[in-house]
mmCIF file of C-alpha atoms in Angstrom:
data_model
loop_
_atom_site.group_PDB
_atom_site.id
_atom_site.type_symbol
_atom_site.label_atom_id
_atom_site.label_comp_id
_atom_site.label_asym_id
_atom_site.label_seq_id
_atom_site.Cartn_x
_atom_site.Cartn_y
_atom_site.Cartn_z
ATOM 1 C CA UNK A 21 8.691 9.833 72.289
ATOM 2 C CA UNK A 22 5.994 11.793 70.216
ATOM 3 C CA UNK A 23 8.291 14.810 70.829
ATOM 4 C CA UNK A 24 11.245 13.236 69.551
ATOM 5 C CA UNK A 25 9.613 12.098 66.103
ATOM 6 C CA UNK A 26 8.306 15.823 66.091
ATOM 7 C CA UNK A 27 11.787 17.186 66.272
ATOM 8 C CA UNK A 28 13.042 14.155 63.950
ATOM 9 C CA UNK A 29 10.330 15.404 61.339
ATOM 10 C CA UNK A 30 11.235 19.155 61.659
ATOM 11 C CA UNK A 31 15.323 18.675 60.781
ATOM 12 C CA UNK A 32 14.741 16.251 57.656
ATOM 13 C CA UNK A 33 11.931 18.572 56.538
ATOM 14 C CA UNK A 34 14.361 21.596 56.972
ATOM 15 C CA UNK A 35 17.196 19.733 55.331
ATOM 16 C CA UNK A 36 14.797 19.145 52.492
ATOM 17 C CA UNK A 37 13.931 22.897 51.668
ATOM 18 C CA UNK A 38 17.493 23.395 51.946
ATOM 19 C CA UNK A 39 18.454 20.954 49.206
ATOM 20 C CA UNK A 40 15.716 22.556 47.097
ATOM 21 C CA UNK A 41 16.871 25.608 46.835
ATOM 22 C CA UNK A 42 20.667 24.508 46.522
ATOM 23 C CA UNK A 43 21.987 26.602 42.948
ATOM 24 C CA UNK A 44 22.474 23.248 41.379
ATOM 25 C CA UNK A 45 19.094 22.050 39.496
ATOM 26 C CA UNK A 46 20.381 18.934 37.610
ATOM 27 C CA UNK A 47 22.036 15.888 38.927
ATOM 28 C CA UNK A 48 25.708 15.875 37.394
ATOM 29 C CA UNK A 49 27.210 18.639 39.161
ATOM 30 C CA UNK A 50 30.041 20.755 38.158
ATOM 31 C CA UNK A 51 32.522 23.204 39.369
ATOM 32 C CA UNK A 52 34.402 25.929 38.876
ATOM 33 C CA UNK A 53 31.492 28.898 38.067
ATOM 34 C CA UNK A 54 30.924 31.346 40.009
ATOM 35 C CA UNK A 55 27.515 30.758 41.151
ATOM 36 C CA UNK A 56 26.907 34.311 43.614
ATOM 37 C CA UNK A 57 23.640 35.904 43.275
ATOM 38 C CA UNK A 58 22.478 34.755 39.603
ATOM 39 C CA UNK A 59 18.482 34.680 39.330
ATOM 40 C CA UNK A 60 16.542 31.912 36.991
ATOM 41 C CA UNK A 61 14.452 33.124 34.319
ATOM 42 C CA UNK A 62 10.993 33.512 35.045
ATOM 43 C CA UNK A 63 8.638 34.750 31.985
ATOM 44 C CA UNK A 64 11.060 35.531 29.341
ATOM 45 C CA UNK A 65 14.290 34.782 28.048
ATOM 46 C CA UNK A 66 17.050 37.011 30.076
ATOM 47 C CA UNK A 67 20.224 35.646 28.680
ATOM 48 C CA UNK A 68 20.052 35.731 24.743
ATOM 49 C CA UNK A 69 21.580 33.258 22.203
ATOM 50 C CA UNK A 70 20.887 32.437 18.599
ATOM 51 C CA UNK A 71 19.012 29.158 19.305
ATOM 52 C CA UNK A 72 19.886 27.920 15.517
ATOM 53 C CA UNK A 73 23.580 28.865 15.852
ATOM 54 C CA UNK A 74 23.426 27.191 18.826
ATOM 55 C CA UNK A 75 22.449 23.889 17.675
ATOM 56 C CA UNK A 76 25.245 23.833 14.926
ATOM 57 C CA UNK A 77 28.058 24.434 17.400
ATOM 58 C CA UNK A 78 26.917 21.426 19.285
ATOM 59 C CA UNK A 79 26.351 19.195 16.086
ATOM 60 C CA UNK A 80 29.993 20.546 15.168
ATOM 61 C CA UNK A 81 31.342 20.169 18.773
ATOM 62 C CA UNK A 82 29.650 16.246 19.327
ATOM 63 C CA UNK A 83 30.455 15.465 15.886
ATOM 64 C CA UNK A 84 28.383 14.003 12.793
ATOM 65 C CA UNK A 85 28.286 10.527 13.646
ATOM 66 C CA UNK A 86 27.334 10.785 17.562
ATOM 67 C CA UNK A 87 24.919 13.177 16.306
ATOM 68 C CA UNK A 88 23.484 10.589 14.229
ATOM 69 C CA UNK A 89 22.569 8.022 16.565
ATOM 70 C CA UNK A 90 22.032 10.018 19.826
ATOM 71 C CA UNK A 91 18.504 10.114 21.157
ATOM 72 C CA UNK A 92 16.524 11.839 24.121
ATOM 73 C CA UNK A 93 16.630 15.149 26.069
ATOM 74 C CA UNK A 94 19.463 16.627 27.469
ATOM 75 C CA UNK A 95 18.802 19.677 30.254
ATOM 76 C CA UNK A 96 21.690 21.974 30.680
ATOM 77 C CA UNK A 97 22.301 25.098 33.220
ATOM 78 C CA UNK A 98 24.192 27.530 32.266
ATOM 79 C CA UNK A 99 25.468 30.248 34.444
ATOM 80 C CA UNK A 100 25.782 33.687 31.865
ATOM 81 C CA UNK A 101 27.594 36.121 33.735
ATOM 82 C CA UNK A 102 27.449 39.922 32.912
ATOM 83 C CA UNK A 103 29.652 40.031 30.103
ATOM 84 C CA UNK A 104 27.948 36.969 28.599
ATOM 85 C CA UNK A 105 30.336 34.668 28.835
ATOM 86 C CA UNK A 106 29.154 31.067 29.411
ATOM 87 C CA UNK A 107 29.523 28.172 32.544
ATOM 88 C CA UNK A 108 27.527 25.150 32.720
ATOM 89 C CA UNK A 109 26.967 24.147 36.291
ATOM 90 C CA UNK A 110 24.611 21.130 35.699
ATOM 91 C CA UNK A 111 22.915 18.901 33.511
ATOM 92 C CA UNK A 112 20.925 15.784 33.002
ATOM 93 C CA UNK A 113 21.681 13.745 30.656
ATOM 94 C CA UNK A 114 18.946 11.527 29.360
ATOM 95 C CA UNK A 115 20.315 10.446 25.746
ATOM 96 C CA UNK A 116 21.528 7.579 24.929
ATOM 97 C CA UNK A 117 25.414 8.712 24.888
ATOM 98 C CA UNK A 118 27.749 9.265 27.989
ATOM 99 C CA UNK A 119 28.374 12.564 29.644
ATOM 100 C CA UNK A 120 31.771 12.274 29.665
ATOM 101 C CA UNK A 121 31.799 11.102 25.712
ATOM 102 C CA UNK A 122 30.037 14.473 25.321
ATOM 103 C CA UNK A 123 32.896 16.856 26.820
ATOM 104 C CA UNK A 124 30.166 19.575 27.273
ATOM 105 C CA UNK A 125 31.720 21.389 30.451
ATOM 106 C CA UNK A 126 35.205 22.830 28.731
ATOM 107 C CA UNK A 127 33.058 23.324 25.520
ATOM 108 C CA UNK A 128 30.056 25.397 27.043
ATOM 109 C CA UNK A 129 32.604 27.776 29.408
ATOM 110 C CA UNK A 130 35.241 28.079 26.943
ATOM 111 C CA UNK A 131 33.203 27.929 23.324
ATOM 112 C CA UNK A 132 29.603 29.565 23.696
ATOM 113 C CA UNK A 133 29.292 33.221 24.320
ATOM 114 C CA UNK A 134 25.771 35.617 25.062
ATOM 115 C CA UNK A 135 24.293 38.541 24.411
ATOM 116 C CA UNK A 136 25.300 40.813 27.231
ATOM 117 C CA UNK A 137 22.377 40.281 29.846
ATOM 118 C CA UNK A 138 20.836 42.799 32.153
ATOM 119 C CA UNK A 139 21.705 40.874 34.980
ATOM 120 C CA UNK A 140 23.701 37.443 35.781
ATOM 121 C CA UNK A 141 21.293 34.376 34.989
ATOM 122 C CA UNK A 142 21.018 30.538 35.307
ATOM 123 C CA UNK A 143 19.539 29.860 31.862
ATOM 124 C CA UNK A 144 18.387 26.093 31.247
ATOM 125 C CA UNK A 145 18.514 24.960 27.926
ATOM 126 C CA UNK A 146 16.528 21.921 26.703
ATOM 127 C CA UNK A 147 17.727 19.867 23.682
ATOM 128 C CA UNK A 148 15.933 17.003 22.025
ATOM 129 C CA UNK A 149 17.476 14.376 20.235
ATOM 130 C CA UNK A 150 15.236 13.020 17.271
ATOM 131 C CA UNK A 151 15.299 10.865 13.645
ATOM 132 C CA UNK A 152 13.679 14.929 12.801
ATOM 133 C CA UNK A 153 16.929 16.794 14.250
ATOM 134 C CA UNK A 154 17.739 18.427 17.294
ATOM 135 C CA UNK A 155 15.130 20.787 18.840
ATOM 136 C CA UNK A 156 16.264 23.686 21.114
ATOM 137 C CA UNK A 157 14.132 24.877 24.122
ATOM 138 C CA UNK A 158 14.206 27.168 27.077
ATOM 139 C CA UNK A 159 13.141 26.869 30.798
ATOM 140 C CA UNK A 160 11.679 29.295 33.462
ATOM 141 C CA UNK A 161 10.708 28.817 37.039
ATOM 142 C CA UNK A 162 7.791 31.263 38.238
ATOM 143 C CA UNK A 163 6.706 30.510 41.800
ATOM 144 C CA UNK A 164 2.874 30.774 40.000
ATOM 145 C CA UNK A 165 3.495 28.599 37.076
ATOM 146 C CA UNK A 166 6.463 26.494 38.273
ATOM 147 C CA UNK A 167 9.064 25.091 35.441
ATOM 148 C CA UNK A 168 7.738 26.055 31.584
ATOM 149 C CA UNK A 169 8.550 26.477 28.428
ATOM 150 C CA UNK A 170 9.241 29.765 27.808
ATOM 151 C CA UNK A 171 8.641 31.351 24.701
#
């Protein structure tokens, strides 16, 4: 019996570790990038965008008056490919507005655009929702430092 509970143990851990390295970090899943061989960033930004430029196509895209009233942090990851064009493969969505009210997916792959990167990158953008604005941030996974901010 011990033996069984051993083996039990062994496949959930191993399905675990699978579904933590799956290429999708964020709950709402969606499809239609091509997700082969992209890397995180780590300690820097890879995958460059004008963070303020940014922010005002999404204020234009969501429109003044959701804008307004929308609060909390929405996490996005974005797939740039190597000629910097844009597809958002997941996101988390804790504001008080509706993904789907949002439209992000068709707006992200068909609207934003990169700097060229070195190589093909999952970038995960942070934004904040405030009374002050909308702040813009950047994540990195290090396998010393784990997710941060990067600068």
């Amino acid at each position: 019996m011990k033996g069984i509970i051993t083996i039990i143990a062994a496949l959930l851990l191993s399905i675990s570790s699978n579904n933590l390295f799956a290429q999708n970090i964020f709950p709402e899943k969606f499809e239609g990038c091509n997700t082969d061989q992209f890397a995180l960033e780590s300690d820097t930004t890879t995958a460059k965008i004008n963070s303020i430029e940014f922010v005002e196509a999404i204020k234009m895209h969501i429109g003044a008056a959701t804008i307004m009233k929308m609060r909390g942090k929405l996490q996005l990851q974005i797939i740039v490919d190597l000629d910097g064009n844009s597809c958002l493969i997941s996101l988390e969505n804790e504001t008080n507005v509706k993904t789907k009210k949002l439209d992000l997916k068709s707006w992200i792959d068909n609207e934003i655009k990169w700097e060229i990167p070195a190589k093909k990158v999952g970038a995960i953008v942070v934004l904040e929702f405030t009374d002050l604005g909308i702040g813009y941030r950047r994540l990195g996974m290090d396998g010393n430092k784990g997710w941060h901010y990067l600068k």
